[in-house]
């Protein structure tokens, strides 16, 4: 295709391209089987209110363990699923499972928890998403306001008008929308102004060198200011050590997620780890 003498990465040979395609197709076929066989699971990573120490929400993260025990990372299989309609089936499974899990928490200490679910671009462009989600949440008698859909900036760019229509419809029904990996993409301020977004997730690349780098701290503070002025919650991603957490708290960041605060866990383990909405 576009491989030319100007391309900076060395173009694959035909044989290498074929091998890649074969691998992609084999992962896709195995994934399709895994979905049907019930081999996908959800793990839930805590999103903490770092001002109060309370559990604020969780992010549902899909997990695939092959029958031989090998774990395949979502960074590997989600992009492959996104190249076919498989992502629609996976997205639907993830959403149904996350809503069922949220329903199972009703009546307990974690009943008010927000559940974040990652969305793929093609789920948004079809336009069927709002009705599908409304049907699922009605069936389980769940408040839609506890469900937060995570989108990335690049998704907003693909078909901005269609995506904006779907987002507004989802907001009317009551779902919340969060912008994932914020700062890595190209969303314009105009988009942030006009789209019905309720929170920003500061990409973990800005959190990483927070305690040592002047500029990283300046960027983090700028994102926090932006969120504050637009009345958006800001959730810092990828907090791994106490120094990063301390800087974020000092900057007035209200919410955080990362291995320091909690790893992704199966639902039953999460419930045990946060008996009264606080870490045990
Ligand atoms: P994401 O939505 O940005 O999710 C956060 C990722 O960062 C997760 O990786 C999480 O385990 C990891 N993480 C959390 N805290 C830390 C930390 O302190 N340090 C580091 N280094 N990493 C941390 P995971 O579970 O491997 O997921 C990777 C990506 O795959 C997600 O990035 C998301 O884009 C996608 N993904 C996961 N589950 C789903 C899903 O159900 N549907 C869709 N469409 N995409 C999904
Ligand atoms: Mg996410
Ligand atoms: Mg993220
Ligand atoms: Mg990410």
mmCIF file of C-alpha atoms and ligand atoms in Angstrom:
data_model
loop_
_atom_site.group_PDB
_atom_site.id
_atom_site.type_symbol
_atom_site.label_atom_id
_atom_site.label_comp_id
_atom_site.label_asym_id
_atom_site.label_seq_id
_atom_site.Cartn_x
_atom_site.Cartn_y
_atom_site.Cartn_z
ATOM 1 C CA UNK A 1 0.000 0.000 0.000
ATOM 2 C CA UNK A 2 1.635 3.259 1.142
ATOM 3 C CA UNK A 3 5.098 1.750 1.668
ATOM 4 C CA UNK A 4 7.523 3.919 -0.233
ATOM 5 C CA UNK A 5 11.143 4.975 -0.219
ATOM 6 C CA UNK A 6 10.091 7.680 2.256
ATOM 7 C CA UNK A 7 8.747 5.272 4.856
ATOM 8 C CA UNK A 8 10.889 5.375 7.994
ATOM 9 C CA UNK A 9 10.164 1.865 9.243
ATOM 10 C CA UNK A 10 11.477 -0.874 7.015
ATOM 11 C CA UNK A 11 8.628 -2.286 4.925
ATOM 12 C CA UNK A 12 7.725 -5.903 5.678
ATOM 13 C CA UNK A 13 8.598 -8.479 3.109
ATOM 14 C CA UNK A 14 5.670 -10.251 1.558
ATOM 15 C CA UNK A 15 6.415 -13.336 3.642
ATOM 16 C CA UNK A 16 6.427 -11.318 6.869
ATOM 17 C CA UNK A 17 3.141 -9.650 5.924
ATOM 18 C CA UNK A 18 1.605 -13.057 5.275
ATOM 19 C CA UNK A 19 2.821 -14.397 8.605
ATOM 20 C CA UNK A 20 1.312 -11.401 10.413
ATOM 21 C CA UNK A 21 -2.017 -11.796 8.676
ATOM 22 C CA UNK A 22 -2.096 -15.511 9.481
ATOM 23 C CA UNK A 23 -1.380 -14.761 13.142
ATOM 24 C CA UNK A 24 -4.078 -12.123 13.274
ATOM 25 C CA UNK A 25 -6.632 -14.473 11.746
ATOM 26 C CA UNK A 26 -5.730 -17.267 14.125
ATOM 27 C CA UNK A 27 -6.044 -15.007 17.196
ATOM 28 C CA UNK A 28 -9.362 -13.750 15.849
ATOM 29 C CA UNK A 29 -10.681 -17.309 15.421
ATOM 30 C CA UNK A 30 -9.507 -18.363 18.899
ATOM 31 C CA UNK A 31 -11.042 -15.235 20.405
ATOM 32 C CA UNK A 32 -14.370 -15.948 18.755
ATOM 33 C CA UNK A 33 -14.308 -19.427 20.306
ATOM 34 C CA UNK A 34 -13.225 -18.060 23.689
ATOM 35 C CA UNK A 35 -16.197 -15.689 23.727
ATOM 36 C CA UNK A 36 -18.635 -18.509 22.900
ATOM 37 C CA UNK A 37 -17.007 -20.884 25.391
ATOM 38 C CA UNK A 38 -17.232 -18.313 28.204
ATOM 39 C CA UNK A 39 -13.486 -17.942 28.601
ATOM 40 C CA UNK A 40 -13.528 -14.158 28.857
ATOM 41 C CA UNK A 41 -13.633 -12.604 32.324
ATOM 42 C CA UNK A 42 -13.856 -9.112 33.740
ATOM 43 C CA UNK A 43 -11.430 -7.705 36.265
ATOM 44 C CA UNK A 44 -12.284 -4.526 38.167
ATOM 45 C CA UNK A 45 -9.667 -1.945 39.034
ATOM 46 C CA UNK A 46 -10.481 0.507 41.844
ATOM 47 C CA UNK A 47 -10.879 4.210 41.066
ATOM 48 C CA UNK A 48 -10.259 5.957 44.369
ATOM 49 C CA UNK A 49 -11.356 9.291 45.726
ATOM 50 C CA UNK A 50 -7.800 10.198 46.728
ATOM 51 C CA UNK A 51 -8.978 13.117 48.831
ATOM 52 C CA UNK A 52 -11.131 10.946 51.132
ATOM 53 C CA UNK A 53 -9.660 7.467 50.634
ATOM 54 C CA UNK A 54 -13.067 6.097 49.584
ATOM 55 C CA UNK A 55 -13.636 3.753 46.687
ATOM 56 C CA UNK A 56 -15.371 5.880 44.036
ATOM 57 C CA UNK A 57 -15.731 3.493 41.142
ATOM 58 C CA UNK A 58 -14.161 0.663 39.213
ATOM 59 C CA UNK A 59 -12.982 0.167 35.653
ATOM 60 C CA UNK A 60 -14.004 -3.101 34.011
ATOM 61 C CA UNK A 61 -11.054 -4.619 32.119
ATOM 62 C CA UNK A 62 -11.539 -7.689 29.957
ATOM 63 C CA UNK A 63 -9.309 -10.724 30.575
ATOM 64 C CA UNK A 64 -8.674 -13.697 28.282
ATOM 65 C CA UNK A 65 -7.029 -16.832 29.621
ATOM 66 C CA UNK A 66 -6.526 -19.580 27.070
ATOM 67 C CA UNK A 67 -7.299 -23.191 28.081
ATOM 68 C CA UNK A 68 -3.528 -23.814 28.391
ATOM 69 C CA UNK A 69 -3.350 -21.013 30.968
ATOM 70 C CA UNK A 70 -1.719 -18.399 28.743
ATOM 71 C CA UNK A 71 -3.052 -14.868 29.295
ATOM 72 C CA UNK A 72 -3.493 -12.685 26.224
ATOM 73 C CA UNK A 73 -3.438 -8.946 26.964
ATOM 74 C CA UNK A 74 -6.326 -6.744 25.796
ATOM 75 C CA UNK A 75 -3.781 -4.460 24.122
ATOM 76 C CA UNK A 76 -3.139 -7.451 21.841
ATOM 77 C CA UNK A 77 -6.603 -8.863 21.205
ATOM 78 C CA UNK A 78 -8.848 -5.784 21.331
ATOM 79 C CA UNK A 79 -7.145 -4.172 18.296
ATOM 80 C CA UNK A 80 -7.573 -7.470 16.431
ATOM 81 C CA UNK A 81 -11.233 -7.721 17.427
ATOM 82 C CA UNK A 82 -11.660 -4.113 16.264
ATOM 83 C CA UNK A 83 -10.726 -5.129 12.737
ATOM 84 C CA UNK A 84 -13.862 -7.235 12.445
ATOM 85 C CA UNK A 85 -17.414 -7.303 13.816
ATOM 86 C CA UNK A 86 -16.140 -9.442 16.689
ATOM 87 C CA UNK A 87 -15.633 -6.274 18.729
ATOM 88 C CA UNK A 88 -19.389 -5.678 18.710
ATOM 89 C CA UNK A 89 -20.037 -9.099 20.286
ATOM 90 C CA UNK A 90 -17.213 -8.662 22.787
ATOM 91 C CA UNK A 91 -18.392 -5.158 23.658
ATOM 92 C CA UNK A 92 -21.892 -6.459 24.235
ATOM 93 C CA UNK A 93 -20.645 -9.301 26.421
ATOM 94 C CA UNK A 94 -18.491 -6.892 28.469
ATOM 95 C CA UNK A 95 -21.389 -4.498 28.957
ATOM 96 C CA UNK A 96 -23.866 -7.200 29.932
ATOM 97 C CA UNK A 97 -21.430 -8.759 32.404
ATOM 98 C CA UNK A 98 -20.513 -5.382 33.913
ATOM 99 C CA UNK A 99 -24.198 -4.464 34.350
ATOM 100 C CA UNK A 100 -24.990 -7.855 35.910
ATOM 101 C CA UNK A 101 -22.108 -7.419 38.316
ATOM 102 C CA UNK A 102 -23.313 -3.936 39.196
ATOM 103 C CA UNK A 103 -26.809 -5.347 39.753
ATOM 104 C CA UNK A 104 -25.366 -7.990 42.089
ATOM 105 C CA UNK A 105 -23.914 -5.205 44.256
ATOM 106 C CA UNK A 106 -27.308 -3.576 44.846
ATOM 107 C CA UNK A 107 -28.229 -3.675 48.517
ATOM 108 C CA UNK A 108 -24.603 -4.002 49.629
ATOM 109 C CA UNK A 109 -21.934 -1.532 50.745
ATOM 110 C CA UNK A 110 -20.813 -0.967 47.143
ATOM 111 C CA UNK A 111 -24.294 -0.318 45.728
ATOM 112 C CA UNK A 112 -23.447 3.265 44.668
ATOM 113 C CA UNK A 113 -20.266 2.324 42.833
ATOM 114 C CA UNK A 114 -19.655 3.752 39.356
ATOM 115 C CA UNK A 115 -18.665 1.173 36.787
ATOM 116 C CA UNK A 116 -16.489 2.349 33.902
ATOM 117 C CA UNK A 117 -16.623 0.346 30.676
ATOM 118 C CA UNK A 118 -14.213 0.812 27.752
ATOM 119 C CA UNK A 119 -15.836 1.361 24.380
ATOM 120 C CA UNK A 120 -14.563 0.633 20.893
ATOM 121 C CA UNK A 121 -15.045 3.122 18.078
ATOM 122 C CA UNK A 122 -17.277 0.878 15.995
ATOM 123 C CA UNK A 123 -19.737 0.495 18.886
ATOM 124 C CA UNK A 124 -20.369 4.223 18.582
ATOM 125 C CA UNK A 125 -20.710 4.663 14.864
ATOM 126 C CA UNK A 126 -23.438 2.063 14.383
ATOM 127 C CA UNK A 127 -25.906 4.170 16.374
ATOM 128 C CA UNK A 128 -27.566 1.110 17.959
ATOM 129 C CA UNK A 129 -25.644 1.520 21.210
ATOM 130 C CA UNK A 130 -28.034 3.777 23.164
ATOM 131 C CA UNK A 131 -31.043 1.490 22.656
ATOM 132 C CA UNK A 132 -29.034 -1.649 23.359
ATOM 133 C CA UNK A 133 -27.668 -0.197 26.583
ATOM 134 C CA UNK A 134 -30.990 1.172 27.693
ATOM 135 C CA UNK A 135 -32.597 -2.209 27.127
ATOM 136 C CA UNK A 136 -29.904 -3.967 29.151
ATOM 137 C CA UNK A 137 -30.086 -1.542 32.077
ATOM 138 C CA UNK A 138 -33.921 -1.561 32.099
ATOM 139 C CA UNK A 139 -33.903 -5.338 32.211
ATOM 140 C CA UNK A 140 -31.717 -5.245 35.327
ATOM 141 C CA UNK A 141 -33.527 -2.193 36.792
ATOM 142 C CA UNK A 142 -30.183 -0.388 37.105
ATOM 143 C CA UNK A 143 -29.667 3.351 37.403
ATOM 144 C CA UNK A 144 -27.889 4.379 34.206
ATOM 145 C CA UNK A 145 -26.084 7.177 36.076
ATOM 146 C CA UNK A 146 -23.745 4.601 37.645
ATOM 147 C CA UNK A 147 -22.480 3.450 34.269
ATOM 148 C CA UNK A 148 -19.601 5.421 32.753
ATOM 149 C CA UNK A 149 -18.567 4.795 29.164
ATOM 150 C CA UNK A 150 -14.876 5.377 28.429
ATOM 151 C CA UNK A 151 -13.970 6.740 25.003
ATOM 152 C CA UNK A 152 -10.605 7.785 23.633
ATOM 153 C CA UNK A 153 -9.905 11.034 21.845
ATOM 154 C CA UNK A 154 -9.125 9.276 18.574
ATOM 155 C CA UNK A 155 -12.682 7.879 18.559
ATOM 156 C CA UNK A 156 -14.058 11.394 18.553
ATOM 157 C CA UNK A 157 -12.122 12.221 15.415
ATOM 158 C CA UNK A 158 -13.279 9.383 13.198
ATOM 159 C CA UNK A 159 -16.882 10.377 12.565
ATOM 160 C CA UNK A 160 -17.345 13.349 14.862
ATOM 161 C CA UNK A 161 -20.967 14.130 13.978
ATOM 162 C CA UNK A 162 -22.225 10.588 14.336
ATOM 163 C CA UNK A 163 -20.240 10.042 17.551
ATOM 164 C CA UNK A 164 -21.564 13.305 18.975
ATOM 165 C CA UNK A 165 -25.159 12.262 18.191
ATOM 166 C CA UNK A 166 -24.708 8.924 19.953
ATOM 167 C CA UNK A 167 -23.037 10.614 22.932
ATOM 168 C CA UNK A 168 -25.865 13.092 23.378
ATOM 169 C CA UNK A 169 -28.409 10.296 23.175
ATOM 170 C CA UNK A 170 -26.520 8.284 25.810
ATOM 171 C CA UNK A 171 -26.422 11.317 28.085
ATOM 172 C CA UNK A 172 -30.190 11.819 27.682
ATOM 173 C CA UNK A 173 -30.689 8.257 28.888
ATOM 174 C CA UNK A 174 -28.415 9.016 31.832
ATOM 175 C CA UNK A 175 -25.112 7.283 31.065
ATOM 176 C CA UNK A 176 -21.931 9.194 31.859
ATOM 177 C CA UNK A 177 -19.041 9.577 29.456
ATOM 178 C CA UNK A 178 -15.354 9.762 30.312
ATOM 179 C CA UNK A 179 -12.464 10.646 28.004
ATOM 180 C CA UNK A 180 -9.772 7.950 28.418
ATOM 181 C CA UNK A 181 -5.983 8.401 27.996
ATOM 182 C CA UNK A 182 -6.560 12.145 27.929
ATOM 183 C CA UNK A 183 -3.676 14.203 26.594
ATOM 184 C CA UNK A 184 -2.418 11.583 24.150
ATOM 185 C CA UNK A 185 -4.822 12.355 21.327
ATOM 186 C CA UNK A 186 -5.893 15.439 19.484
ATOM 187 C CA UNK A 187 -9.175 16.548 20.964
ATOM 188 C CA UNK A 188 -9.652 20.238 20.554
ATOM 189 C CA UNK A 189 -10.956 22.520 23.268
ATOM 190 C CA UNK A 190 -13.987 23.138 21.075
ATOM 191 C CA UNK A 191 -14.814 19.447 21.277
ATOM 192 C CA UNK A 192 -14.485 19.399 25.037
ATOM 193 C CA UNK A 193 -16.847 22.349 25.164
ATOM 194 C CA UNK A 194 -19.561 20.884 22.974
ATOM 195 C CA UNK A 195 -19.527 17.184 23.862
ATOM 196 C CA UNK A 196 -21.426 15.875 26.895
ATOM 197 C CA UNK A 197 -18.401 14.552 28.800
ATOM 198 C CA UNK A 198 -18.355 14.225 32.593
ATOM 199 C CA UNK A 199 -14.758 13.260 33.294
ATOM 200 C CA UNK A 200 -11.213 13.151 31.914
ATOM 201 C CA UNK A 201 -8.757 10.364 32.594
ATOM 202 C CA UNK A 202 -5.283 11.878 32.625
ATOM 203 C CA UNK A 203 -3.049 9.484 30.689
ATOM 204 C CA UNK A 204 -0.553 7.613 32.804
ATOM 205 C CA UNK A 205 2.368 8.970 30.765
ATOM 206 C CA UNK A 206 1.854 12.318 32.549
ATOM 207 C CA UNK A 207 1.713 10.659 35.955
ATOM 208 C CA UNK A 208 4.883 8.606 35.509
ATOM 209 C CA UNK A 209 7.473 11.363 36.020
ATOM 210 C CA UNK A 210 5.283 13.593 38.112
ATOM 211 C CA UNK A 211 7.488 13.558 41.186
ATOM 212 C CA UNK A 212 10.745 14.255 39.306
ATOM 213 C CA UNK A 213 9.835 16.342 36.274
ATOM 214 C CA UNK A 214 8.907 20.034 36.418
ATOM 215 C CA UNK A 215 7.219 19.873 33.033
ATOM 216 C CA UNK A 216 5.194 16.778 33.819
ATOM 217 C CA UNK A 217 3.896 18.477 36.909
ATOM 218 C CA UNK A 218 3.020 21.569 34.861
ATOM 219 C CA UNK A 219 1.101 19.418 32.352
ATOM 220 C CA UNK A 220 -0.741 17.569 35.099
ATOM 221 C CA UNK A 221 -1.712 20.870 36.730
ATOM 222 C CA UNK A 222 -2.895 22.219 33.380
ATOM 223 C CA UNK A 223 -5.144 19.187 32.838
ATOM 224 C CA UNK A 224 -6.512 19.578 36.375
ATOM 225 C CA UNK A 225 -7.206 23.284 35.727
ATOM 226 C CA UNK A 226 -8.906 22.478 32.444
ATOM 227 C CA UNK A 227 -11.111 19.925 34.157
ATOM 228 C CA UNK A 228 -11.903 22.332 36.955
ATOM 229 C CA UNK A 229 -12.908 25.162 34.608
ATOM 230 C CA UNK A 230 -15.043 22.881 32.427
ATOM 231 C CA UNK A 231 -16.537 21.238 35.541
ATOM 232 C CA UNK A 232 -15.205 17.833 34.605
ATOM 233 C CA UNK A 233 -13.917 15.311 37.103
ATOM 234 C CA UNK A 234 -10.265 14.386 36.531
ATOM 235 C CA UNK A 235 -9.051 10.854 37.242
ATOM 236 C CA UNK A 236 -5.260 10.351 37.221
ATOM 237 C CA UNK A 237 -4.295 6.984 35.692
ATOM 238 C CA UNK A 238 -1.297 4.781 36.433
ATOM 239 C CA UNK A 239 -0.404 5.903 39.974
ATOM 240 C CA UNK A 240 2.339 3.482 41.014
ATOM 241 C CA UNK A 241 4.101 5.108 43.958
ATOM 242 C CA UNK A 242 3.462 7.280 46.990
ATOM 243 C CA UNK A 243 5.424 10.243 45.597
ATOM 244 C CA UNK A 244 3.158 10.463 42.533
ATOM 245 C CA UNK A 245 0.100 10.243 44.757
ATOM 246 C CA UNK A 246 1.398 12.980 47.056
ATOM 247 C CA UNK A 247 1.978 15.381 44.149
ATOM 248 C CA UNK A 248 -1.483 14.713 42.746
ATOM 249 C CA UNK A 249 -3.099 15.270 46.140
ATOM 250 C CA UNK A 250 -1.118 18.506 46.557
ATOM 251 C CA UNK A 251 -2.364 19.650 43.126
ATOM 252 C CA UNK A 252 -5.960 19.069 44.167
ATOM 253 C CA UNK A 253 -6.584 16.000 42.030
ATOM 254 C CA UNK A 254 -9.686 14.301 43.392
ATOM 255 C CA UNK A 255 -9.624 10.848 41.758
ATOM 256 C CA UNK A 256 -6.928 8.309 40.998
ATOM 257 C CA UNK A 257 -6.330 4.835 39.654
ATOM 258 C CA UNK A 258 -3.181 2.714 39.574
ATOM 259 C CA UNK A 259 -1.345 -0.282 40.990
ATOM 260 C CA UNK A 260 -0.528 1.652 44.202
ATOM 261 C CA UNK A 261 -4.247 2.066 44.926
ATOM 262 C CA UNK A 262 -5.394 -1.305 43.642
ATOM 263 C CA UNK A 263 -4.796 -3.890 40.942
ATOM 264 C CA UNK A 264 -7.605 -5.128 38.691
ATOM 265 C CA UNK A 265 -9.448 -7.880 40.657
ATOM 266 C CA UNK A 266 -12.292 -10.338 40.077
ATOM 267 C CA UNK A 267 -15.532 -8.909 41.502
ATOM 268 C CA UNK A 268 -15.667 -11.183 44.578
ATOM 269 C CA UNK A 269 -12.105 -10.227 45.547
ATOM 270 C CA UNK A 270 -12.866 -6.550 45.025
ATOM 271 C CA UNK A 271 -15.845 -6.789 47.374
ATOM 272 C CA UNK A 272 -13.635 -8.427 50.025
ATOM 273 C CA UNK A 273 -10.882 -5.832 49.576
ATOM 274 C CA UNK A 274 -13.265 -2.886 50.116
ATOM 275 C CA UNK A 275 -15.714 -4.042 52.792
ATOM 276 C CA UNK A 276 -17.257 -0.624 53.523
ATOM 277 C CA UNK A 277 -16.102 1.173 50.429
ATOM 278 C CA UNK A 278 -12.709 1.661 52.076
ATOM 279 C CA UNK A 279 -9.619 -0.504 51.718
ATOM 280 C CA UNK A 280 -9.550 -3.193 54.410
HETATM 281 P P1 LIG B 1 -7.157 1.603 29.507
HETATM 282 O O1 LIG B 1 -8.614 1.728 29.302
HETATM 283 O O2 LIG B 1 -6.369 2.859 29.514
HETATM 284 O O3 LIG B 1 -6.992 0.794 30.887
HETATM 285 C C1 LIG B 1 -5.965 1.008 31.800
HETATM 286 C C2 LIG B 1 -4.845 0.007 31.620
HETATM 287 O O4 LIG B 1 -3.740 0.372 32.450
HETATM 288 C C3 LIG B 1 -5.233 -1.418 32.039
HETATM 289 O O5 LIG B 1 -4.486 -2.334 31.238
HETATM 290 C C4 LIG B 1 -4.717 -1.451 33.473
HETATM 291 O O6 LIG B 1 -4.494 -2.764 33.972
HETATM 292 C C5 LIG B 1 -3.428 -0.685 33.330
HETATM 293 N N1 LIG B 1 -2.984 -0.083 34.585
HETATM 294 C C6 LIG B 1 -3.722 0.274 35.653
HETATM 295 N N2 LIG B 1 -2.968 0.813 36.623
HETATM 296 C C7 LIG B 1 -1.698 0.811 36.152
HETATM 297 C C8 LIG B 1 -0.440 1.236 36.711
HETATM 298 O O7 LIG B 1 -0.348 1.730 37.831
HETATM 299 N N3 LIG B 1 0.656 1.077 35.904
HETATM 300 C C9 LIG B 1 0.585 0.518 34.660
HETATM 301 N N4 LIG B 1 1.720 0.396 33.964
HETATM 302 N N5 LIG B 1 -0.582 0.118 34.115
HETATM 303 C C10 LIG B 1 -1.704 0.259 34.855
HETATM 304 P P2 LIG B 1 -5.176 -3.586 30.524
HETATM 305 O O8 LIG B 1 -6.197 -4.203 31.415
HETATM 306 O O9 LIG B 1 -4.078 -4.441 30.005
HETATM 307 O O10 LIG B 1 -5.966 -2.931 29.318
HETATM 308 C C11 LIG B 1 -5.290 -2.276 28.270
HETATM 309 C C12 LIG B 1 -6.254 -1.545 27.366
HETATM 310 O O11 LIG B 1 -7.105 -2.463 26.695
HETATM 311 C C13 LIG B 1 -7.186 -0.584 28.096
HETATM 312 O O12 LIG B 1 -6.518 0.632 28.397
HETATM 313 C C14 LIG B 1 -8.294 -0.445 27.079
HETATM 314 O O13 LIG B 1 -7.929 0.486 26.093
HETATM 315 C C15 LIG B 1 -8.353 -1.840 26.454
HETATM 316 N N6 LIG B 1 -9.438 -2.617 27.073
HETATM 317 C C16 LIG B 1 -9.450 -3.338 28.219
HETATM 318 N N7 LIG B 1 -10.660 -3.902 28.437
HETATM 319 C C17 LIG B 1 -11.457 -3.523 27.395
HETATM 320 C C18 LIG B 1 -12.845 -3.781 27.041
HETATM 321 O O14 LIG B 1 -13.615 -4.451 27.755
HETATM 322 N N8 LIG B 1 -13.285 -3.218 25.866
HETATM 323 C C19 LIG B 1 -12.466 -2.455 25.078
HETATM 324 N N9 LIG B 1 -12.979 -1.942 23.933
HETATM 325 N N10 LIG B 1 -11.182 -2.187 25.386
HETATM 326 C C20 LIG B 1 -10.676 -2.713 26.533
HETATM 327 MG MG1 LIG B 2 -10.058 2.799 30.095
HETATM 328 MG MG1 LIG B 3 -6.783 4.712 30.156
HETATM 329 MG MG1 LIG B 4 -4.733 2.974 27.741
#
